[in-house]
Amino acid sequence: MSLLAHGIGAQHDLPLSPFYAFAGAFAALFVSFLALGLLWSSSRFRGDRAGRPLPAAVQRAADARTTRIAARAFGLAAALLVVLHLLLGPADPDRNPAPGAVYVLLWVGLVPASLLFGPVWRLFNPLRTLHLLGCRALGRDPVAGRPPPPRLGMWPAAAGLLAFTWLELVAPDPASPTALLVFLGLYSAAQLTGAARYGARWFDHADAFEVYSGLLARLSPLGRRPADRRLVLRSPFNGLDATPQLPGLVATVCVMLGSTAYDGFSDAPSWINAVQTSAMGRTATATLGLLGAVALVATLYALSAGATRLLSGQLPHPLTAFAHSLVPIALGYLVAHYFTLFVTEGPRTVMVALGADNPAPPEPPLGPGGIATLQVLAIVLGHVLGVVAAHDRSVRLFPPGRAVAGQLPLLVLMVAYTIGGLALLIA
């Protein structure tokens, strides 16, 4: 199936000089690090307290009951259509829009949607709507339930993201109706069971797609102040700074980074040969590859956080304190790896859903050189934004004499991630 190539094309043949790509990336990271160390001596981000309120009319329209009902109805109807196509549609994924709806319109489409409009999946989430309808039928308060255990945090979301990326990148036939129906059924059952026990708050930090959308939305210029629930225009850095430091945050972001990295090297000829000739079998070997990529990303970050704590003095929670700086890096990887998939397979999925029989996807809006440039810029810019976010947190947490030195392990980490990300594209 064409969409399973993930739109990257023959990444190892991209028309871009490795020397200029690596040199430009190193220059951007080091110049930004030095400039921040010299010019940025105190924290400038205010998190959820920042933002300019939007006009009252916009606030009323966004919070109107009609708006929310329409969003819930659309999300539920779209989910039902996907299930019906999986149950009754053709097995050929090129003639069935359901796989494209899940892997392209949902998984990849949440990236631009969340960046532009905030955590949109919270409004459209069909599981949240089903829980709401079930509570109303039973005369229960949807919010009622036991408080989720504090240690649980985002761990269910991290597990859900890992399961979904395993289905997408490792499963023998990820586009088959059976595979998708099994995953969606098991995932829905787990989420609705959690919501029945803990109430609607369960979805906030346990639903993989809500958490995924919410983390990306931290970089949206649209936000909502918790204190007064006002919609505001804000610097994306303020939204990023307000990322809650919950258990499982690091795991969730590392799954986002590691799975995208695995997607990048899984089409390398050497890895394909290793998977096909492995005595363990294709699925087991690919599973170990995916888990290894996530573990490598997490290990490098843990080592960096530990070194930061040693250089800067005592830090209560070194892992979560700087986890927010990984979000723009994950975003850069997502843009680099999925841009062409979204702009080609997205419209094609819509055409199939409207009745077209195996239409050809549209040509990418950029040529090979433009795509290569966009991919490199996305990765480098994501790392630069991560350096800025980490620096502002450092000058807030550490004494002035240790703030810059304490960031050196994070800078080394950013360089290592940059090398890896660019190598996957052009090496």
PDB file of N, CA and C in Angstrom, residues 16 61-62 95 100 107 117 249 299 314 367 375 420:
ATOM      1  N   LEU A  16      20.699  16.537  -1.489  1.00  0.00           N
ATOM      2  CA  LEU A  16      21.171  17.515  -0.530  1.00  0.00           C
ATOM      3  C   LEU A  16      22.541  17.076  -0.037  1.00  0.00           C
ATOM      4  N   ALA A  61     -18.262  31.841  20.647  1.00  0.00           N
ATOM      5  CA  ALA A  61     -18.459  30.879  19.563  1.00  0.00           C
ATOM      6  C   ALA A  61     -17.725  29.567  19.849  1.00  0.00           C
ATOM      7  N   ALA A  62     -16.517  29.659  20.375  1.00  0.00           N
ATOM      8  CA  ALA A  62     -15.741  28.449  20.653  1.00  0.00           C
ATOM      9  C   ALA A  62     -16.355  27.629  21.774  1.00  0.00           C
ATOM     10  N   ARG A  95      -8.509   0.695  -2.109  1.00  0.00           N
ATOM     11  CA  ARG A  95      -9.905   0.993  -2.434  1.00  0.00           C
ATOM     12  C   ARG A  95     -10.769   1.175  -1.188  1.00  0.00           C
ATOM     13  N   GLY A 100      -6.354   4.854   5.366  1.00  0.00           N
ATOM     14  CA  GLY A 100      -5.873   6.220   5.189  1.00  0.00           C
ATOM     15  C   GLY A 100      -6.455   7.171   6.208  1.00  0.00           C
ATOM     16  N   TRP A 107      -3.698  10.308  12.393  1.00  0.00           N
ATOM     17  CA  TRP A 107      -2.367  10.326  12.998  1.00  0.00           C
ATOM     18  C   TRP A 107      -1.523  11.502  12.513  1.00  0.00           C
ATOM     19  N   PHE A 117      -5.002  24.978  15.902  1.00  0.00           N
ATOM     20  CA  PHE A 117      -6.220  25.207  16.682  1.00  0.00           C
ATOM     21  C   PHE A 117      -6.147  24.712  18.125  1.00  0.00           C
ATOM     22  N   LEU A 249       5.467  11.532  31.176  1.00  0.00           N
ATOM     23  CA  LEU A 249       5.687  12.539  30.129  1.00  0.00           C
ATOM     24  C   LEU A 249       6.917  12.189  29.306  1.00  0.00           C
ATOM     25  N   THR A 299      17.310   6.533  26.779  1.00  0.00           N
ATOM     26  CA  THR A 299      18.579   6.396  27.495  1.00  0.00           C
ATOM     27  C   THR A 299      19.445   7.634  27.322  1.00  0.00           C
ATOM     28  N   GLN A 314      21.588  20.060  43.009  1.00  0.00           N
ATOM     29  CA  GLN A 314      20.405  19.251  43.235  1.00  0.00           C
ATOM     30  C   GLN A 314      19.227  19.733  42.375  1.00  0.00           C
ATOM     31  N   GLY A 367       9.323  19.788  -5.144  1.00  0.00           N
ATOM     32  CA  GLY A 367      10.171  18.814  -5.793  1.00  0.00           C
ATOM     33  C   GLY A 367      11.103  18.151  -4.806  1.00  0.00           C
ATOM     34  N   GLN A 375      12.680  19.049   5.060  1.00  0.00           N
ATOM     35  CA  GLN A 375      12.960  18.050   6.082  1.00  0.00           C
ATOM     36  C   GLN A 375      14.116  18.464   6.979  1.00  0.00           C
ATOM     37  N   GLY A 420      21.532  12.104  14.384  1.00  0.00           N
ATOM     38  CA  GLY A 420      20.706  10.948  14.066  1.00  0.00           C
ATOM     39  C   GLY A 420      19.597  11.274  13.110  1.00  0.00           C
TER      40      GLY A 420
END
